[in-house]
C-alpha positions as YAML, in Angstrom:
chain: A
units: angstrom
residues:
- id: 1
  name: MET
  ca: [-45.28, -18.96, -95.72]
- id: 2
  name: ASN
  ca: [-45.46, -23.00, -95.38]
- id: 3
  name: ARG
  ca: [-44.48, -24.03, -91.82]
- id: 4
  name: SER
  ca: [-43.23, -27.79, -90.86]
- id: 5
  name: THR
  ca: [-46.00, -29.08, -88.12]
- id: 6
  name: THR
  ca: [-42.97, -30.80, -86.61]
- id: 7
  name: PRO
  ca: [-39.71, -28.49, -87.00]
- id: 8
  name: ILE
  ca: [-37.66, -30.08, -84.39]
- id: 9
  name: VAL
  ca: [-38.40, -33.64, -85.61]
- id: 10
  name: ASP
  ca: [-37.26, -32.23, -89.26]
- id: 11
  name: ALA
  ca: [-33.97, -30.71, -87.87]
- id: 12
  name: ILE
  ca: [-32.79, -34.13, -86.12]
- id: 13
  name: LEU
  ca: [-33.76, -36.05, -88.88]
- id: 14
  name: ALA
  ca: [-31.85, -33.61, -91.40]
- id: 15
  name: HIS
  ca: [-28.59, -33.68, -89.21]
- id: 16
  name: ALA
  ca: [-28.65, -37.42, -88.76]
- id: 17
  name: ALA
  ca: [-28.88, -37.78, -92.46]
- id: 18
  name: SER
  ca: [-26.10, -35.31, -93.13]
- id: 19
  name: GLN
  ca: [-23.47, -37.72, -92.05]
- id: 20
  name: ILE
  ca: [-21.72, -34.84, -90.25]
- id: 21
  name: ASP
  ca: [-18.81, -35.71, -88.01]
- id: 22
  name: VAL
  ca: [-19.57, -34.71, -84.68]
- id: 23
  name: TYR
  ca: [-17.15, -33.19, -82.04]
- id: 24
  name: TYR
  ca: [-19.30, -31.67, -79.48]
- id: 25
  name: THR
  ca: [-21.09, -33.22, -76.47]
- id: 26
  name: PRO
  ca: [-22.45, -36.00, -75.87]
- id: 27
  name: GLY
  ca: [-19.22, -38.15, -75.48]
- id: 28
  name: HIS
  ca: [-21.22, -41.02, -77.38]
- id: 29
  name: LYS
  ca: [-20.56, -39.72, -80.72]
- id: 30
  name: ASN
  ca: [-24.08, -40.83, -82.22]
- id: 31
  name: GLY
  ca: [-23.41, -44.14, -80.12]
- id: 32
  name: ARG
  ca: [-20.01, -45.13, -81.09]
- id: 33
  name: ALA
  ca: [-18.58, -45.00, -77.95]
- id: 34
  name: MET
  ca: [-21.45, -47.00, -75.88]
- id: 35
  name: GLU
  ca: [-21.79, -49.85, -73.74]
- id: 36
  name: ALA
  ca: [-22.68, -52.96, -76.27]
- id: 37
  name: ARG
  ca: [-25.56, -54.30, -74.07]
- id: 38
  name: PHE
  ca: [-27.37, -50.81, -73.75]
- id: 39
  name: ARG
  ca: [-27.10, -49.48, -77.26]
- id: 40
  name: ASP
  ca: [-28.08, -53.00, -78.61]
- id: 41
  name: GLY
  ca: [-31.14, -52.91, -76.36]
- id: 42
  name: TYR
  ca: [-32.12, -49.35, -76.77]
- id: 43
  name: LEU
  ca: [-31.72, -49.42, -80.55]
- id: 44
  name: THR
  ca: [-34.06, -52.81, -80.52]
- id: 45
  name: HIS
  ca: [-36.60, -51.94, -78.06]
- id: 46
  name: PRO
  ca: [-36.43, -47.94, -77.80]
- id: 47
  name: PHE
  ca: [-39.63, -47.30, -76.39]
- id: 48
  name: ALA
  ca: [-39.41, -49.88, -73.65]
- id: 49
  name: PHE
  ca: [-36.88, -47.29, -71.83]
- id: 50
  name: ASP
  ca: [-39.69, -44.87, -71.49]
- id: 51
  name: LEU
  ca: [-41.11, -46.38, -68.56]
- id: 52
  name: GLY
  ca: [-43.63, -45.13, -65.85]
- id: 53
  name: PHE
  ca: [-42.95, -45.46, -62.14]
- id: 54
  name: MET
  ca: [-43.37, -49.18, -61.27]
- id: 55
  name: GLY
  ca: [-42.22, -50.60, -58.07]
- id: 56
  name: GLN
  ca: [-39.90, -53.12, -59.74]
- id: 57
  name: PHE
  ca: [-37.77, -50.50, -61.44]
- id: 58
  name: ASP
  ca: [-37.18, -48.75, -58.21]
- id: 59
  name: ASP
  ca: [-37.46, -45.02, -57.30]
- id: 60
  name: LEU
  ca: [-34.69, -42.41, -58.00]
- id: 61
  name: HIS
  ca: [-35.65, -40.31, -55.09]
- id: 62
  name: ALA
  ca: [-35.45, -43.25, -52.44]
- id: 63
  name: PRO
  ca: [-33.74, -45.98, -54.06]
- id: 64
  name: CYS
  ca: [-33.45, -49.65, -52.47]
- id: 65
  name: SER
  ca: [-33.28, -51.97, -55.27]
- id: 66
  name: ILE
  ca: [-31.90, -51.40, -59.16]
- id: 67
  name: ILE
  ca: [-31.10, -47.71, -58.87]
- id: 68
  name: ALA
  ca: [-29.53, -48.06, -55.43]
- id: 69
  name: GLN
  ca: [-26.98, -50.93, -57.17]
- id: 70
  name: ALA
  ca: [-26.16, -48.74, -60.37]
- id: 71
  name: GLU
  ca: [-25.35, -45.65, -57.81]
- id: 72
  name: ALA
  ca: [-23.26, -48.17, -55.71]
- id: 73
  name: ALA
  ca: [-21.41, -49.54, -58.70]
- id: 74
  name: ALA
  ca: [-20.92, -45.84, -59.87]
- id: 75
  name: ALA
  ca: [-19.47, -44.95, -56.47]
- id: 76
  name: LYS
  ca: [-16.79, -47.56, -56.90]
- id: 77
  name: VAL
  ca: [-15.99, -46.83, -60.21]
- id: 78
  name: PHE
  ca: [-15.40, -43.14, -59.64]
- id: 79
  name: GLY
  ca: [-13.81, -43.35, -56.28]
- id: 80
  name: ALA
  ca: [-16.58, -41.93, -54.23]
- id: 81
  name: ASP
  ca: [-18.10, -43.12, -50.69]
- id: 82
  name: SER
  ca: [-21.54, -42.46, -52.36]
- id: 83
  name: SER
  ca: [-23.12, -41.23, -55.80]
- id: 84
  name: PHE
  ca: [-26.18, -39.95, -56.98]
- id: 85
  name: PHE
  ca: [-27.56, -40.03, -60.67]
- id: 86
  name: LEU
  ca: [-28.54, -36.99, -61.81]
- id: 87
  name: THR
  ca: [-31.24, -36.71, -64.76]
- id: 88
  name: ASN
  ca: [-31.30, -32.46, -65.32]
- id: 89
  name: GLY
  ca: [-27.47, -32.24, -65.72]
- id: 90
  name: SER
  ca: [-24.69, -31.15, -63.40]
- id: 91
  name: SER
  ca: [-26.87, -28.05, -63.12]
- id: 92
  name: GLY
  ca: [-29.52, -29.76, -60.86]
- id: 93
  name: GLY
  ca: [-26.49, -31.43, -59.03]
- id: 94
  name: LEU
  ca: [-24.79, -28.41, -58.38]
- id: 95
  name: ILE
  ca: [-27.69, -26.68, -56.93]
- id: 96
  name: SER
  ca: [-28.51, -29.57, -54.57]
- id: 97
  name: LEU
  ca: [-25.13, -29.55, -53.10]
- id: 98
  name: LEU
  ca: [-25.54, -25.36, -52.16]
- id: 99
  name: LEU
  ca: [-29.00, -26.38, -50.81]
- id: 100
  name: ALA
  ca: [-27.53, -29.69, -49.21]
- id: 101
  name: THR
  ca: [-24.44, -27.61, -47.25]
- id: 102
  name: LEU
  ca: [-25.50, -24.01, -46.79]
- id: 103
  name: SER
  ca: [-27.99, -22.15, -44.71]
- id: 104
  name: PRO
  ca: [-30.13, -18.78, -45.92]
- id: 105
  name: GLY
  ca: [-27.70, -15.88, -45.57]
- id: 106
  name: ASP
  ca: [-24.53, -18.03, -45.77]
- id: 107
  name: GLU
  ca: [-21.56, -16.86, -48.04]
- id: 108
  name: ILE
  ca: [-20.07, -19.08, -50.44]
- id: 109
  name: VAL
  ca: [-16.55, -18.12, -51.96]
- id: 110
  name: LEU
  ca: [-17.12, -18.50, -56.20]
- id: 111
  name: PRO
  ca: [-14.87, -17.72, -59.30]
- id: 112
  name: ARG
  ca: [-16.06, -15.28, -61.63]
- id: 113
  name: ASN
  ca: [-16.56, -18.22, -64.51]
- id: 114
  name: VAL
  ca: [-18.89, -19.98, -62.39]
- id: 115
  name: HIS
  ca: [-21.86, -21.74, -64.22]
- id: 116
  name: ARG
  ca: [-25.04, -19.64, -64.31]
- id: 117
  name: SER
  ca: [-26.77, -23.08, -62.50]
- id: 118
  name: ILE
  ca: [-24.74, -21.63, -59.70]
- id: 119
  name: LEU
  ca: [-26.44, -18.14, -59.72]
- id: 120
  name: TYR
  ca: [-30.13, -19.87, -59.53]
- id: 121
  name: GLY
  ca: [-28.69, -21.93, -56.52]
- id: 122
  name: LEU
  ca: [-27.84, -18.62, -54.79]
- id: 123
  name: ILE
  ca: [-31.29, -17.28, -55.86]
- id: 124
  name: LEU
  ca: [-33.18, -20.22, -54.41]
- id: 125
  name: GLY
  ca: [-31.17, -20.84, -51.15]
- id: 126
  name: ASP
  ca: [-31.08, -16.88, -50.56]
- id: 127
  name: PHE
  ca: [-27.08, -17.57, -50.19]
- id: 128
  name: VAL
  ca: [-24.65, -14.76, -50.68]
- id: 129
  name: PRO
  ca: [-21.93, -15.10, -53.24]
- id: 130
  name: ARG
  ca: [-17.83, -13.94, -52.34]
- id: 131
  name: PHE
  ca: [-16.82, -13.46, -56.04]
- id: 132
  name: VAL
  ca: [-13.06, -13.87, -56.94]
- id: 133
  name: ASP
  ca: [-11.53, -12.77, -59.92]
- id: 134
  name: THR
  ca: [-9.54, -15.62, -61.78]
- id: 135
  name: GLY
  ca: [-8.00, -13.71, -64.63]
- id: 136
  name: TYR
  ca: [-7.00, -15.14, -68.34]
- id: 137
  name: GLU
  ca: [-4.43, -17.05, -69.53]
- id: 138
  name: PRO
  ca: [-1.94, -14.33, -71.04]
- id: 139
  name: ASP
  ca: [-1.64, -15.77, -74.43]
- id: 140
  name: THR
  ca: [-4.68, -17.31, -75.22]
- id: 141
  name: GLY
  ca: [-7.58, -15.20, -73.34]
- id: 142
  name: LEU
  ca: [-8.73, -18.24, -71.58]
- id: 143
  name: ALA
  ca: [-10.40, -18.15, -68.26]
- id: 144
  name: LEU
  ca: [-8.55, -19.31, -65.55]
- id: 145
  name: PRO
  ca: [-9.38, -21.49, -62.31]
- id: 146
  name: LEU
  ca: [-9.72, -20.43, -58.90]
- id: 147
  name: ALA
  ca: [-6.27, -20.14, -57.42]
- id: 148
  name: VAL
  ca: [-5.13, -20.68, -53.94]
- id: 149
  name: GLU
  ca: [-3.22, -17.46, -53.72]
- id: 150
  name: SER
  ca: [-6.38, -15.54, -54.38]
- id: 151
  name: LEU
  ca: [-7.98, -16.96, -51.03]
- id: 152
  name: THR
  ca: [-6.36, -14.63, -48.47]
- id: 153
  name: ASP
  ca: [-7.85, -14.31, -45.26]
- id: 154
  name: ASP
  ca: [-10.46, -11.27, -46.21]
- id: 155
  name: VAL
  ca: [-11.60, -13.46, -48.57]
- id: 156
  name: LEU
  ca: [-12.20, -16.39, -46.49]
- id: 157
  name: ASP
  ca: [-13.44, -14.83, -43.29]
- id: 158
  name: GLY
  ca: [-16.95, -15.79, -42.30]
- id: 159
  name: VAL
  ca: [-17.43, -18.02, -45.62]
- id: 160
  name: LYS
  ca: [-18.99, -21.33, -45.18]
- id: 161
  name: ALA
  ca: [-17.97, -23.11, -48.68]
- id: 162
  name: MET
  ca: [-16.22, -22.97, -51.87]
- id: 163
  name: MET
  ca: [-17.14, -24.01, -55.32]
- id: 164
  name: PRO
  ca: [-14.03, -23.92, -57.56]
- id: 165
  name: VAL
  ca: [-14.61, -24.98, -61.20]
- id: 166
  name: SER
  ca: [-12.26, -27.65, -62.08]
- id: 167
  name: PRO
  ca: [-11.33, -28.55, -65.16]
- id: 168
  name: THR
  ca: [-12.65, -25.62, -66.77]
- id: 169
  name: TYR
  ca: [-14.43, -25.60, -69.88]
- id: 170
  name: HIS
  ca: [-10.97, -25.31, -72.05]
- id: 171
  name: GLY
  ca: [-9.35, -28.27, -69.59]
- id: 172
  name: LEU
  ca: [-7.48, -26.15, -66.99]
- id: 173
  name: ALA
  ca: [-7.21, -27.88, -63.69]
- id: 174
  name: ALA
  ca: [-7.15, -25.95, -60.31]
- id: 175
  name: ASP
  ca: [-4.88, -26.92, -57.49]
- id: 176
  name: ILE
  ca: [-7.49, -28.88, -55.93]
- id: 177
  name: VAL
  ca: [-5.33, -30.23, -53.37]
- id: 178
  name: GLY
  ca: [-4.19, -26.61, -52.25]
- id: 179
  name: LEU
  ca: [-7.80, -25.80, -52.46]
- id: 180
  name: ALA
  ca: [-8.54, -28.49, -50.03]
- id: 181
  name: ALA
  ca: [-6.00, -27.99, -47.41]
- id: 182
  name: LYS
  ca: [-7.46, -24.35, -47.29]
- id: 183
  name: ALA
  ca: [-11.05, -25.08, -47.06]
- id: 184
  name: ARG
  ca: [-10.19, -27.81, -44.13]
- id: 185
  name: ALA
  ca: [-7.97, -25.48, -42.22]
- id: 186
  name: ASN
  ca: [-11.02, -23.18, -42.17]
- id: 187
  name: ARG
  ca: [-13.38, -25.58, -41.60]
- id: 188
  name: LEU
  ca: [-15.27, -24.80, -45.02]
- id: 189
  name: TRP
  ca: [-17.18, -27.34, -47.59]
- id: 190
  name: LEU
  ca: [-14.94, -27.64, -50.71]
- id: 191
  name: LEU
  ca: [-17.59, -28.59, -53.18]
- id: 192
  name: VAL
  ca: [-16.16, -28.93, -57.18]
- id: 193
  name: ASP
  ca: [-17.73, -28.20, -60.36]
- id: 194
  name: GLU
  ca: [-16.10, -30.86, -61.99]
- id: 195
  name: ALA
  ca: [-18.61, -31.00, -65.15]
- id: 196
  name: HIS
  ca: [-16.02, -31.42, -67.56]
- id: 197
  name: GLY
  ca: [-13.97, -33.78, -65.87]
- id: 198
  name: ALA
  ca: [-15.84, -37.22, -65.69]
- id: 199
  name: HIS
  ca: [-13.44, -38.75, -67.43]
- id: 200
  name: CYS
  ca: [-10.38, -38.01, -65.49]
- id: 201
  name: ILE
  ca: [-10.30, -40.79, -62.96]
- id: 202
  name: PHE
  ca: [-9.71, -43.18, -66.11]
- id: 203
  name: ASP
  ca: [-5.97, -42.23, -67.27]
- id: 204
  name: SER
  ca: [-2.74, -41.03, -65.25]
- id: 205
  name: ARG
  ca: [-2.42, -38.34, -68.01]
- id: 206
  name: LEU
  ca: [-5.26, -36.39, -67.10]
- id: 207
  name: PRO
  ca: [-5.91, -34.05, -64.27]
- id: 208
  name: ALA
  ca: [-6.72, -35.79, -60.97]
- id: 209
  name: PRO
  ca: [-10.25, -36.12, -59.71]
- id: 210
  name: ALA
  ca: [-11.24, -33.65, -57.55]
- id: 211
  name: LEU
  ca: [-12.51, -36.01, -54.45]
- id: 212
  name: LYS
  ca: [-8.97, -37.95, -54.68]
- id: 213
  name: CYS
  ca: [-7.55, -34.27, -54.03]
- id: 214
  name: GLY
  ca: [-9.41, -33.85, -50.90]
- id: 215
  name: ALA
  ca: [-12.54, -32.44, -52.14]
- id: 216
  name: HIS
  ca: [-15.78, -32.81, -50.20]
- id: 217
  name: ALA
  ca: [-18.23, -33.66, -53.08]
- id: 218
  name: ALA
  ca: [-18.05, -32.80, -57.17]
- id: 219
  name: VAL
  ca: [-20.66, -33.16, -59.77]
- id: 220
  name: GLN
  ca: [-19.56, -34.48, -63.16]
- id: 221
  name: SER
  ca: [-21.60, -34.34, -66.49]
- id: 222
  name: ALA
  ca: [-21.13, -37.90, -67.61]
- id: 223
  name: HIS
  ca: [-22.84, -37.04, -71.07]
- id: 224
  name: LYS
  ca: [-20.09, -34.42, -71.58]
- id: 225
  name: THR
  ca: [-16.78, -36.66, -71.81]
- id: 226
  name: LEU
  ca: [-18.25, -39.75, -71.30]
- id: 227
  name: GLN
  ca: [-21.12, -41.75, -72.85]
- id: 228
  name: ALA
  ca: [-24.32, -40.75, -71.02]
- id: 229
  name: PHE
  ca: [-27.20, -39.45, -72.59]
- id: 230
  name: THR
  ca: [-27.63, -35.56, -72.36]
- id: 231
  name: PRO
  ca: [-28.29, -34.34, -69.61]
- id: 232
  name: GLY
  ca: [-26.86, -37.30, -67.50]
- id: 233
  name: ALA
  ca: [-24.81, -36.46, -64.49]
- id: 234
  name: MET
  ca: [-23.61, -37.73, -61.35]
- id: 235
  name: LEU
  ca: [-22.91, -36.19, -57.80]
- id: 236
  name: HIS
  ca: [-20.09, -37.85, -56.05]
- id: 237
  name: ARG
  ca: [-19.71, -37.67, -52.43]
- id: 238
  name: ALA
  ca: [-16.82, -38.15, -50.17]
- id: 239
  name: VAL
  ca: [-16.72, -40.27, -46.82]
- id: 240
  name: ASP
  ca: [-16.67, -36.59, -44.79]
- id: 241
  name: GLY
  ca: [-18.55, -35.15, -47.66]
- id: 242
  name: PRO
  ca: [-22.14, -33.34, -46.94]
- id: 243
  name: ASP
  ca: [-25.21, -35.32, -45.29]
- id: 244
  name: PRO
  ca: [-26.15, -38.05, -47.69]
- id: 245
  name: MET
  ca: [-29.85, -37.81, -46.22]
- id: 246
  name: ARG
  ca: [-29.79, -34.08, -46.78]
- id: 247
  name: LEU
  ca: [-28.34, -34.31, -50.28]
- id: 248
  name: ARG
  ca: [-31.03, -36.76, -51.47]
- id: 249
  name: ALA
  ca: [-33.98, -34.33, -49.96]
- id: 250
  name: ALA
  ca: [-32.26, -31.82, -52.03]
- id: 251
  name: LEU
  ca: [-31.85, -33.72, -55.51]
- id: 252
  name: ARG
  ca: [-35.87, -34.16, -54.94]
- id: 253
  name: MET
  ca: [-36.49, -30.85, -54.96]
- id: 254
  name: MET
  ca: [-34.30, -30.14, -58.36]
- id: 255
  name: GLN
  ca: [-35.28, -33.45, -60.09]
- id: 256
  name: SER
  ca: [-38.74, -34.67, -61.74]
- id: 257
  name: SER
  ca: [-40.89, -37.07, -59.51]
- id: 258
  name: SER
  ca: [-41.05, -39.10, -63.33]
- id: 259
  name: ALA
  ca: [-37.17, -40.15, -64.01]
- id: 260
  name: ASN
  ca: [-36.05, -40.68, -67.31]
- id: 261
  name: TYR
  ca: [-34.96, -44.32, -67.38]
- id: 262
  name: ALA
  ca: [-33.59, -44.30, -70.82]
- id: 263
  name: LEU
  ca: [-31.07, -41.57, -69.12]
- id: 264
  name: LEU
  ca: [-30.65, -43.81, -65.78]
- id: 265
  name: ALA
  ca: [-29.52, -46.92, -67.94]
- id: 266
  name: SER
  ca: [-27.15, -44.70, -69.75]
- id: 267
  name: LEU
  ca: [-25.53, -43.77, -66.90]
- id: 268
  name: ASP
  ca: [-25.70, -47.28, -65.46]
- id: 269
  name: ALA
  ca: [-23.83, -48.19, -68.90]
- id: 270
  name: THR
  ca: [-21.34, -45.65, -68.80]
- id: 271
  name: SER
  ca: [-19.99, -47.08, -65.41]
- id: 272
  name: ALA
  ca: [-19.88, -50.36, -67.20]
- id: 273
  name: TYR
  ca: [-18.20, -49.27, -70.27]
- id: 274
  name: MET
  ca: [-15.43, -47.13, -68.69]
- id: 275
  name: VAL
  ca: [-14.27, -50.55, -66.44]
- id: 276
  name: LYS
  ca: [-14.66, -52.60, -69.70]
- id: 277
  name: GLU
  ca: [-13.18, -50.63, -72.36]
- id: 278
  name: GLY
  ca: [-13.17, -47.27, -71.64]
- id: 279
  name: ARG
  ca: [-9.68, -46.77, -70.31]
- id: 280
  name: THR
  ca: [-8.13, -48.28, -73.44]
- id: 281
  name: ARG
  ca: [-10.24, -45.86, -75.71]
- id: 282
  name: LEU
  ca: [-9.27, -42.76, -73.74]
- id: 283
  name: SER
  ca: [-5.78, -43.62, -73.87]
- id: 284
  name: GLN
  ca: [-5.88, -44.15, -77.54]
- id: 285
  name: LEU
  ca: [-7.59, -40.54, -77.86]
- id: 286
  name: ILE
  ca: [-4.87, -38.84, -75.99]
- id: 287
  name: ASP
  ca: [-2.28, -40.65, -78.41]
- id: 288
  name: ALA
  ca: [-4.01, -39.53, -81.06]
- id: 289
  name: LEU
  ca: [-4.74, -35.84, -80.05]
- id: 290
  name: CYS
  ca: [-0.89, -35.73, -79.43]
- id: 291
  name: VAL
  ca: [-0.43, -36.59, -83.10]
- id: 292
  name: LEU
  ca: [-3.18, -34.13, -84.55]
- id: 293
  name: ARG
  ca: [-1.82, -31.20, -82.56]
- id: 294
  name: GLU
  ca: [1.75, -31.89, -84.04]
- id: 295
  name: ARG
  ca: [0.31, -32.21, -87.72]
- id: 296
  name: LEU
  ca: [-1.72, -28.80, -87.28]
- id: 297
  name: ASN
  ca: [1.38, -26.80, -85.83]
- id: 298
  name: ALA
  ca: [3.54, -28.05, -88.38]
- id: 299
  name: THR
  ca: [1.11, -26.31, -91.14]
- id: 300
  name: GLY
  ca: [1.86, -22.86, -89.40]
- id: 301
  name: LEU
  ca: [-1.83, -21.90, -89.99]
- id: 302
  name: ILE
  ca: [-3.59, -23.29, -86.99]
- id: 303
  name: LYS
  ca: [-2.32, -23.07, -83.83]
- id: 304
  name: ALA
  ca: [-3.26, -26.20, -81.76]
- id: 305
  name: LEU
  ca: [-2.71, -25.36, -78.04]
- id: 306
  name: ASP
  ca: [-0.45, -27.57, -76.16]
- id: 307
  name: PRO
  ca: [-1.74, -29.41, -72.95]
- id: 308
  name: GLU
  ca: [2.43, -29.15, -71.82]
- id: 309
  name: ARG
  ca: [2.64, -25.65, -72.07]
- id: 310
  name: LEU
  ca: [3.79, -23.12, -69.28]
- id: 311
  name: ARG
  ca: [1.25, -23.33, -66.71]
- id: 312
  name: PRO
  ca: [-0.40, -19.86, -65.52]
- id: 313
  name: CYS
  ca: [-0.75, -19.49, -61.97]
- id: 314
  name: GLY
  ca: [-3.17, -21.63, -59.85]
- id: 315
  name: VAL
  ca: [-3.48, -24.50, -62.79]
- id: 316
  name: THR
  ca: [-2.01, -28.02, -61.97]
- id: 317
  name: ALA
  ca: [-2.70, -29.67, -65.14]
- id: 318
  name: ILE
  ca: [-4.31, -29.45, -68.67]
- id: 319
  name: ASP
  ca: [-6.65, -31.81, -70.08]
- id: 320
  name: PRO
  ca: [-5.35, -33.52, -73.00]
- id: 321
  name: THR
  ca: [-8.39, -34.45, -74.38]
- id: 322
  name: LYS
  ca: [-9.35, -30.74, -75.08]
- id: 323
  name: LEU
  ca: [-8.52, -29.90, -78.61]
- id: 324
  name: VAL
  ca: [-8.45, -25.92, -78.42]
- id: 325
  name: LEU
  ca: [-7.37, -24.37, -81.69]
- id: 326
  name: ASP
  ca: [-6.45, -21.09, -82.41]
- id: 327
  name: PHE
  ca: [-7.16, -19.38, -85.84]
- id: 328
  name: ARG
  ca: [-5.80, -15.99, -85.65]
- id: 329
  name: ALA
  ca: [-2.92, -16.32, -87.51]
- id: 330
  name: ILE
  ca: [-5.12, -16.67, -90.79]
- id: 331
  name: GLY
  ca: [-7.47, -13.91, -89.57]
- id: 332
  name: LEU
  ca: [-10.39, -16.06, -88.56]
- id: 333
  name: THR
  ca: [-12.33, -15.81, -84.98]
- id: 334
  name: GLY
  ca: [-13.14, -19.29, -83.73]
- id: 335
  name: TYR
  ca: [-17.27, -18.65, -84.71]
- id: 336
  name: SER
  ca: [-16.12, -18.03, -88.15]
- id: 337
  name: ALA
  ca: [-13.69, -20.95, -88.34]
- id: 338
  name: ALA
  ca: [-16.53, -23.07, -86.72]
- id: 339
  name: ASP
  ca: [-18.97, -22.28, -89.46]
- id: 340
  name: LEU
  ca: [-16.48, -22.90, -92.15]
- id: 341
  name: LEU
  ca: [-15.81, -26.27, -90.75]
- id: 342
  name: TYR
  ca: [-19.38, -27.35, -90.77]
- id: 343
  name: ARG
  ca: [-20.49, -25.74, -94.13]
- id: 344
  name: GLU
  ca: [-17.39, -26.61, -96.12]
- id: 345
  name: ALA
  ca: [-15.74, -29.73, -94.42]
- id: 346
  name: GLY
  ca: [-18.66, -31.20, -92.88]
- id: 347
  name: VAL
  ca: [-17.27, -30.93, -89.45]
- id: 348
  name: ALA
  ca: [-19.30, -29.70, -86.14]
- id: 349
  name: PRO
  ca: [-16.83, -28.76, -83.33]
- id: 350
  name: GLU
  ca: [-18.09, -27.63, -80.19]
...
C-alpha cells in the first residue's frame, strides 16, 4: 500500500482545490471576512507571523506593550473592564476561570450540556460539580440552556459559582439577567461559557452579551462567529469580576509559553474589523438568512427553524445567525443530509 508522506498537507491542499462552499467555523470563511491589512500582510509575509519570543513583541503572559494595547482595545470593543487573548481556545479560558475563582473542594452549578473542557477543569482543580438537567426543546430536541427556575435553594446551597452555556451551540440564549440576579443574591460567581456568542454585542437583534446582562466574566471563541484564526478566543472580565492577577496566573498554566503570533494578530485584527465593517456585514447576514429561511420553508421539504418561534422555558432569545435545518420531512437525518450536501452540492455544513 502506498502511503503519502504528508497526509495532512495533502488533505488540506485537496480541500482547498475543491472550492467547496464552507459553512463551518472559522468565521472568516477562507479569508473573505478578514480585516484587510491582516489578510494582505499574512498572505504576503506568512512566515513573518511565526515569531519566537523577542522583547519588542511583548509577552502574552505578562503583557506590557503591543499585546497589552491590543487586549485593552478588545476590552473597549467587547464592553469589558479587561480582556485576555487566548491562544488555545475557549477551553483554556474556561478552565482558567475555574482555577481563578474556585478552591479545591468548592462546588459549582453546571448544566448537563456543559463543554468537555469544564470536566477537565473540575479534575485539575479538584472542584465538585452540581449538575442541573436542562431538558430539551419539545419540537426539535435541541438542548436548552440553564433556566433560572431550576436554581432552587437546594441547588444553590453551599455552591460558589455557576457556569451556564449561552448561547448554546444551536443559538438558544439563557436568561443571563435572571441568572445574574440569582448569583449576586447568593454571592456566587456567574461565569458564562459564551463560546458561540462572540458576535452578539454587534447587533441588537442578537442575544444580549453576557457581561451586559450582569455576568462576572465570559469566554468567547472569536474563531467561531468572528474572524480569528482557530482556536483564537477571548476572556472578558467585568469590573467586579475575578481578580485579574489570579486570572493571568491561571492563564499562564493553561497556555503555551510560546505564543502563536499569527493567532494573536488575528485576534487584534478581529476587533478592528468589527469596528470598521463587521457590524454592517453582520446585519446583512441576518437579513439574508431571514430570506433564505422563507424560501426553504416554502418548499415544504426542508424546515429552517424560525428564530422568532415560541421560546421554551429559560430561553430569552434565539440567535438568528444560526441556520438550523430539519430534514425529517424527507426522511433524512442531519448526518445524511450533511453528507449529501457535501458530496453532491459542494456545500460543507457544520
